[in-house]
């Protein structure tokens, strides 16, 4: 190849977590083998590769937090740990023969749409390739978010984010500060508390924490699942059904969560006897407004004599001294930031340049939005897995990923039907109509009315993260691609083509159904 020629593939997938591997499996099932999976790291796993902090585990039951097409009869616990989920993803890569397609240590630096050739030029850390279709499966929990704290650069001790845990640094006997009280922090705190000399937890807002019904799955259960696979499916179905029934309380009738809130308060009272500490740990917003966390060990750990809870954020660092916004000070040897990820401002969006020459980040300057959570106007043949408003507050994201894979499969089929060098660019009107319906429904949810500020919301206070409905509704809305929502672009003129009347007839998927968005 000359310097102007590059490898060309039908589809380039970015990321090898659940979304990326799921997309790869679906492409193979559709008969497409001309694709690559571009992975910036040296192994598959995504979030479950990067997050290896002590105590890391999933808060969704194992049999629901796995692909329906790749059931695992041998989950060791009802809620699996990070190492078991990562092993599962490695097995998926092997079972479905994905490894020949995966390019490790290939970080995508830029993807730019070529309006003349109608393909994506993808620059990676290992070279450039072109692709007819690009699938971004980087996920919202891939890039850690570090706060801008005055004096952090001059801190003489150890500093790392929970998603970039330094396993070479020994915390035993150290004075450690944990910043944040989200899903990672409530697992880290009880895991390191017995070993550290002093643990100071900086808490801006207390989370609601419910007991975690975790236990070892017996050998008899695993044997039954191996011998009778339908029992695994039945178990998954039961877990799914229970969560589907819970959705209306989150999305339509938040007041129904009052009973759950009382159970959560009882959970605090059982473990925390000190009234002052109990007051610090009791939230003042409706349960469910922020993600409900699950732990049996968090509150008992906070009650230990070597733990101090600072009910305030971190304001400044002076040498080894951490200063809270309430003026209190503590001297520490190490700081662990459990401060979340770039969810509403995903860095990959700044690396994707569309048909008009601006980035996806610029397109989303007023908030993320995508047609059916997948495609953005001005970015032809580009699709996001776990895109805007596809997150869940109470169930498994694998359900949403598989729905988006259905949409991906039909998207590629439609390109085949249209034939030739062709691209699909979602109409801005269709994207806006979808987004309006989603946001109209969002107003009734506990995430908007529960009285809290959460990572679900962007800088404007708009929830661009969660799906305000059931997983069944989302699956119905993403069952197939409606070409009436897209401009068809041909290579000959590189201009939008009128969609044939036969393809614009109304029908299931031909509009955003009233019950689907």
mmCIF file with all atom_site columns, N, CA and C in Angstrom, residues 228-264:
data_model
loop_
_atom_site.group_PDB
_atom_site.id
_atom_site.type_symbol
_atom_site.label_atom_id
_atom_site.label_alt_id
_atom_site.label_comp_id
_atom_site.label_asym_id
_atom_site.label_entity_id
_atom_site.label_seq_id
_atom_site.pdbx_PDB_ins_code
_atom_site.Cartn_x
_atom_site.Cartn_y
_atom_site.Cartn_z
_atom_site.occupancy
_atom_site.B_iso_or_equiv
_atom_site.pdbx_formal_charge
_atom_site.auth_seq_id
_atom_site.auth_comp_id
_atom_site.auth_asym_id
_atom_site.auth_atom_id
_atom_site.pdbx_PDB_model_num
ATOM 1   N N  . UNK A 1 228 ? -29.741 -28.791 32.553 1.00 0.00 ? 228 UNK A N  1
ATOM 2   C CA . UNK A 1 228 ? -31.030 -28.316 32.037 1.00 0.00 ? 228 UNK A CA 1
ATOM 3   C C  . UNK A 1 228 ? -30.927 -26.827 31.747 1.00 0.00 ? 228 UNK A C  1
ATOM 4   N N  . UNK A 1 229 ? -30.425 -26.459 30.581 1.00 0.00 ? 229 UNK A N  1
ATOM 5   C CA . UNK A 1 229 ? -30.183 -25.045 30.249 1.00 0.00 ? 229 UNK A CA 1
ATOM 6   C C  . UNK A 1 229 ? -31.411 -24.150 30.405 1.00 0.00 ? 229 UNK A C  1
ATOM 7   N N  . UNK A 1 230 ? -32.616 -24.730 30.258 1.00 0.00 ? 230 UNK A N  1
ATOM 8   C CA . UNK A 1 230 ? -33.804 -23.885 30.373 1.00 0.00 ? 230 UNK A CA 1
ATOM 9   C C  . UNK A 1 230 ? -33.956 -23.322 31.785 1.00 0.00 ? 230 UNK A C  1
ATOM 10  N N  . UNK A 1 231 ? -33.328 -23.973 32.777 1.00 0.00 ? 231 UNK A N  1
ATOM 11  C CA . UNK A 1 231 ? -33.406 -23.440 34.139 1.00 0.00 ? 231 UNK A CA 1
ATOM 12  C C  . UNK A 1 231 ? -32.605 -22.147 34.269 1.00 0.00 ? 231 UNK A C  1
ATOM 13  N N  . UNK A 1 232 ? -31.516 -22.041 33.516 1.00 0.00 ? 232 UNK A N  1
ATOM 14  C CA . UNK A 1 232 ? -30.757 -20.792 33.491 1.00 0.00 ? 232 UNK A CA 1
ATOM 15  C C  . UNK A 1 232 ? -31.598 -19.684 32.868 1.00 0.00 ? 232 UNK A C  1
ATOM 16  N N  . UNK A 1 233 ? -32.282 -20.019 31.778 1.00 0.00 ? 233 UNK A N  1
ATOM 17  C CA . UNK A 1 233 ? -33.146 -19.041 31.117 1.00 0.00 ? 233 UNK A CA 1
ATOM 18  C C  . UNK A 1 233 ? -34.290 -18.627 32.027 1.00 0.00 ? 233 UNK A C  1
ATOM 19  N N  . UNK A 1 234 ? -34.842 -19.592 32.770 1.00 0.00 ? 234 UNK A N  1
ATOM 20  C CA . UNK A 1 234 ? -35.945 -19.278 33.681 1.00 0.00 ? 234 UNK A CA 1
ATOM 21  C C  . UNK A 1 234 ? -35.472 -18.358 34.801 1.00 0.00 ? 234 UNK A C  1
ATOM 22  N N  . UNK A 1 235 ? -34.285 -18.609 35.301 1.00 0.00 ? 235 UNK A N  1
ATOM 23  C CA . UNK A 1 235 ? -33.734 -17.773 36.365 1.00 0.00 ? 235 UNK A CA 1
ATOM 24  C C  . UNK A 1 235 ? -33.520 -16.352 35.863 1.00 0.00 ? 235 UNK A C  1
ATOM 25  N N  . UNK A 1 236 ? -32.979 -16.251 34.678 1.00 0.00 ? 236 UNK A N  1
ATOM 26  C CA . UNK A 1 236 ? -32.766 -14.935 34.072 1.00 0.00 ? 236 UNK A CA 1
ATOM 27  C C  . UNK A 1 236 ? -34.101 -14.230 33.855 1.00 0.00 ? 236 UNK A C  1
ATOM 28  N N  . UNK A 1 237 ? -35.073 -14.965 33.350 1.00 0.00 ? 237 UNK A N  1
ATOM 29  C CA . UNK A 1 237 ? -36.377 -14.377 33.096 1.00 0.00 ? 237 UNK A CA 1
ATOM 30  C C  . UNK A 1 237 ? -37.046 -13.860 34.354 1.00 0.00 ? 237 UNK A C  1
ATOM 31  N N  . UNK A 1 238 ? -36.915 -14.591 35.448 1.00 0.00 ? 238 UNK A N  1
ATOM 32  C CA . UNK A 1 238 ? -37.495 -14.153 36.717 1.00 0.00 ? 238 UNK A CA 1
ATOM 33  C C  . UNK A 1 238 ? -36.827 -12.870 37.203 1.00 0.00 ? 238 UNK A C  1
ATOM 34  N N  . UNK A 1 239 ? -35.508 -12.816 37.125 1.00 0.00 ? 239 UNK A N  1
ATOM 35  C CA . UNK A 1 239 ? -34.773 -11.613 37.539 1.00 0.00 ? 239 UNK A CA 1
ATOM 36  C C  . UNK A 1 239 ? -35.180 -10.415 36.685 1.00 0.00 ? 239 UNK A C  1
ATOM 37  N N  . UNK A 1 240 ? -35.335 -10.655 35.394 1.00 0.00 ? 240 UNK A N  1
ATOM 38  C CA . UNK A 1 240 ? -35.744 -9.584  34.483 1.00 0.00 ? 240 UNK A CA 1
ATOM 39  C C  . UNK A 1 240 ? -37.152 -9.106  34.806 1.00 0.00 ? 240 UNK A C  1
ATOM 40  N N  . UNK A 1 241 ? -38.081 -10.045 34.994 1.00 0.00 ? 241 UNK A N  1
ATOM 41  C CA . UNK A 1 241 ? -39.472 -9.687  35.227 1.00 0.00 ? 241 UNK A CA 1
ATOM 42  C C  . UNK A 1 241 ? -39.672 -8.860  36.474 1.00 0.00 ? 241 UNK A C  1
ATOM 43  N N  . UNK A 1 242 ? -38.961 -9.207  37.530 1.00 0.00 ? 242 UNK A N  1
ATOM 44  C CA . UNK A 1 242 ? -39.071 -8.445  38.782 1.00 0.00 ? 242 UNK A CA 1
ATOM 45  C C  . UNK A 1 242 ? -38.669 -7.001  38.559 1.00 0.00 ? 242 UNK A C  1
ATOM 46  N N  . UNK A 1 243 ? -37.617 -6.801  37.817 1.00 0.00 ? 243 UNK A N  1
ATOM 47  C CA . UNK A 1 243 ? -37.133 -5.440  37.574 1.00 0.00 ? 243 UNK A CA 1
ATOM 48  C C  . UNK A 1 243 ? -38.024 -4.665  36.609 1.00 0.00 ? 243 UNK A C  1
ATOM 49  N N  . UNK A 1 244 ? -38.642 -5.355  35.677 1.00 0.00 ? 244 UNK A N  1
ATOM 50  C CA . UNK A 1 244 ? -39.584 -4.675  34.790 1.00 0.00 ? 244 UNK A CA 1
ATOM 51  C C  . UNK A 1 244 ? -40.774 -4.134  35.577 1.00 0.00 ? 244 UNK A C  1
ATOM 52  N N  . UNK A 1 245 ? -41.207 -4.897  36.592 1.00 0.00 ? 245 UNK A N  1
ATOM 53  C CA . UNK A 1 245 ? -42.343 -4.475  37.400 1.00 0.00 ? 245 UNK A CA 1
ATOM 54  C C  . UNK A 1 245 ? -42.006 -3.269  38.279 1.00 0.00 ? 245 UNK A C  1
ATOM 55  N N  . UNK A 1 246 ? -40.712 -3.066  38.547 1.00 0.00 ? 246 UNK A N  1
ATOM 56  C CA . UNK A 1 246 ? -40.286 -1.952  39.399 1.00 0.00 ? 246 UNK A CA 1
ATOM 57  C C  . UNK A 1 246 ? -40.205 -0.633  38.649 1.00 0.00 ? 246 UNK A C  1
ATOM 58  N N  . UNK A 1 247 ? -40.171 -0.699  37.317 1.00 0.00 ? 247 UNK A N  1
ATOM 59  C CA . UNK A 1 247 ? -39.850 0.484   36.523 1.00 0.00 ? 247 UNK A CA 1
ATOM 60  C C  . UNK A 1 247 ? -40.833 1.628   36.740 1.00 0.00 ? 247 UNK A C  1
ATOM 61  N N  . UNK A 1 248 ? -42.121 1.340   36.823 1.00 0.00 ? 248 UNK A N  1
ATOM 62  C CA . UNK A 1 248 ? -43.102 2.412   36.924 1.00 0.00 ? 248 UNK A CA 1
ATOM 63  C C  . UNK A 1 248 ? -42.910 3.263   38.168 1.00 0.00 ? 248 UNK A C  1
ATOM 64  N N  . UNK A 1 249 ? -42.420 2.662   39.253 1.00 0.00 ? 249 UNK A N  1
ATOM 65  C CA . UNK A 1 249 ? -42.170 3.452   40.454 1.00 0.00 ? 249 UNK A CA 1
ATOM 66  C C  . UNK A 1 249 ? -41.080 4.489   40.201 1.00 0.00 ? 249 UNK A C  1
ATOM 67  N N  . UNK A 1 250 ? -40.100 4.150   39.385 1.00 0.00 ? 250 UNK A N  1
ATOM 68  C CA . UNK A 1 250 ? -39.019 5.079   39.068 1.00 0.00 ? 250 UNK A CA 1
ATOM 69  C C  . UNK A 1 250 ? -39.445 6.114   38.031 1.00 0.00 ? 250 UNK A C  1
ATOM 70  N N  . UNK A 1 251 ? -40.264 5.688   37.072 1.00 0.00 ? 251 UNK A N  1
ATOM 71  C CA . UNK A 1 251 ? -40.528 6.550   35.922 1.00 0.00 ? 251 UNK A CA 1
ATOM 72  C C  . UNK A 1 251 ? -41.868 7.271   35.941 1.00 0.00 ? 251 UNK A C  1
ATOM 73  N N  . UNK A 1 252 ? -42.827 6.782   36.728 1.00 0.00 ? 252 UNK A N  1
ATOM 74  C CA . UNK A 1 252 ? -44.154 7.388   36.707 1.00 0.00 ? 252 UNK A CA 1
ATOM 75  C C  . UNK A 1 252 ? -44.699 7.742   38.090 1.00 0.00 ? 252 UNK A C  1
ATOM 76  N N  . UNK A 1 253 ? -44.365 6.919   39.099 1.00 0.00 ? 253 UNK A N  1
ATOM 77  C CA . UNK A 1 253 ? -44.945 7.128   40.427 1.00 0.00 ? 253 UNK A CA 1
ATOM 78  C C  . UNK A 1 253 ? -43.862 7.068   41.497 1.00 0.00 ? 253 UNK A C  1
ATOM 79  N N  . UNK A 1 254 ? -42.987 8.075   41.532 1.00 0.00 ? 254 UNK A N  1
ATOM 80  C CA . UNK A 1 254 ? -41.886 8.065   42.501 1.00 0.00 ? 254 UNK A CA 1
ATOM 81  C C  . UNK A 1 254 ? -42.328 7.964   43.952 1.00 0.00 ? 254 UNK A C  1
ATOM 82  N N  . UNK A 1 255 ? -43.537 8.427   44.277 1.00 0.00 ? 255 UNK A N  1
ATOM 83  C CA . UNK A 1 255 ? -43.994 8.352   45.664 1.00 0.00 ? 255 UNK A CA 1
ATOM 84  C C  . UNK A 1 255 ? -44.129 6.917   46.151 1.00 0.00 ? 255 UNK A C  1
ATOM 85  N N  . UNK A 1 256 ? -44.266 5.982   45.211 1.00 0.00 ? 256 UNK A N  1
ATOM 86  C CA . UNK A 1 256 ? -44.356 4.579   45.594 1.00 0.00 ? 256 UNK A CA 1
ATOM 87  C C  . UNK A 1 256 ? -43.038 4.056   46.163 1.00 0.00 ? 256 UNK A C  1
ATOM 88  N N  . UNK A 1 257 ? -41.973 4.819   45.999 1.00 0.00 ? 257 UNK A N  1
ATOM 89  C CA . UNK A 1 257 ? -40.673 4.407   46.526 1.00 0.00 ? 257 UNK A CA 1
ATOM 90  C C  . UNK A 1 257 ? -40.525 4.703   48.014 1.00 0.00 ? 257 UNK A C  1
ATOM 91  N N  . UNK A 1 258 ? -41.537 5.300   48.623 1.00 0.00 ? 258 UNK A N  1
ATOM 92  C CA . UNK A 1 258 ? -41.466 5.637   50.040 1.00 0.00 ? 258 UNK A CA 1
ATOM 93  C C  . UNK A 1 258 ? -41.227 4.435   50.927 1.00 0.00 ? 258 UNK A C  1
ATOM 94  N N  . UNK A 1 259 ? -41.869 3.297   50.625 1.00 0.00 ? 259 UNK A N  1
ATOM 95  C CA . UNK A 1 259 ? -41.675 2.091   51.422 1.00 0.00 ? 259 UNK A CA 1
ATOM 96  C C  . UNK A 1 259 ? -40.230 1.608   51.329 1.00 0.00 ? 259 UNK A C  1
ATOM 97  N N  . UNK A 1 260 ? -39.670 1.647   50.115 1.00 0.00 ? 260 UNK A N  1
ATOM 98  C CA . UNK A 1 260 ? -38.272 1.253   49.932 1.00 0.00 ? 260 UNK A CA 1
ATOM 99  C C  . UNK A 1 260 ? -37.367 2.175   50.744 1.00 0.00 ? 260 UNK A C  1
ATOM 100 N N  . UNK A 1 261 ? -37.709 3.438   50.780 1.00 0.00 ? 261 UNK A N  1
ATOM 101 C CA . UNK A 1 261 ? -36.929 4.406   51.541 1.00 0.00 ? 261 UNK A CA 1
ATOM 102 C C  . UNK A 1 261 ? -36.931 4.068   53.033 1.00 0.00 ? 261 UNK A C  1
ATOM 103 N N  . UNK A 1 262 ? -38.069 3.639   53.543 1.00 0.00 ? 262 UNK A N  1
ATOM 104 C CA . UNK A 1 262 ? -38.145 3.251   54.947 1.00 0.00 ? 262 UNK A CA 1
ATOM 105 C C  . UNK A 1 262 ? -37.262 2.033   55.229 1.00 0.00 ? 262 UNK A C  1
ATOM 106 N N  . UNK A 1 263 ? -37.238 1.097   54.299 1.00 0.00 ? 263 UNK A N  1
ATOM 107 C CA . UNK A 1 263 ? -36.364 -0.073  54.461 1.00 0.00 ? 263 UNK A CA 1
ATOM 108 C C  . UNK A 1 263 ? -34.896 0.345   54.457 1.00 0.00 ? 263 UNK A C  1
ATOM 109 N N  . UNK A 1 264 ? -34.564 1.323   53.631 1.00 0.00 ? 264 UNK A N  1
ATOM 110 C CA . UNK A 1 264 ? -33.180 1.808   53.574 1.00 0.00 ? 264 UNK A CA 1
ATOM 111 C C  . UNK A 1 264 ? -32.798 2.508   54.884 1.00 0.00 ? 264 UNK A C  1
#
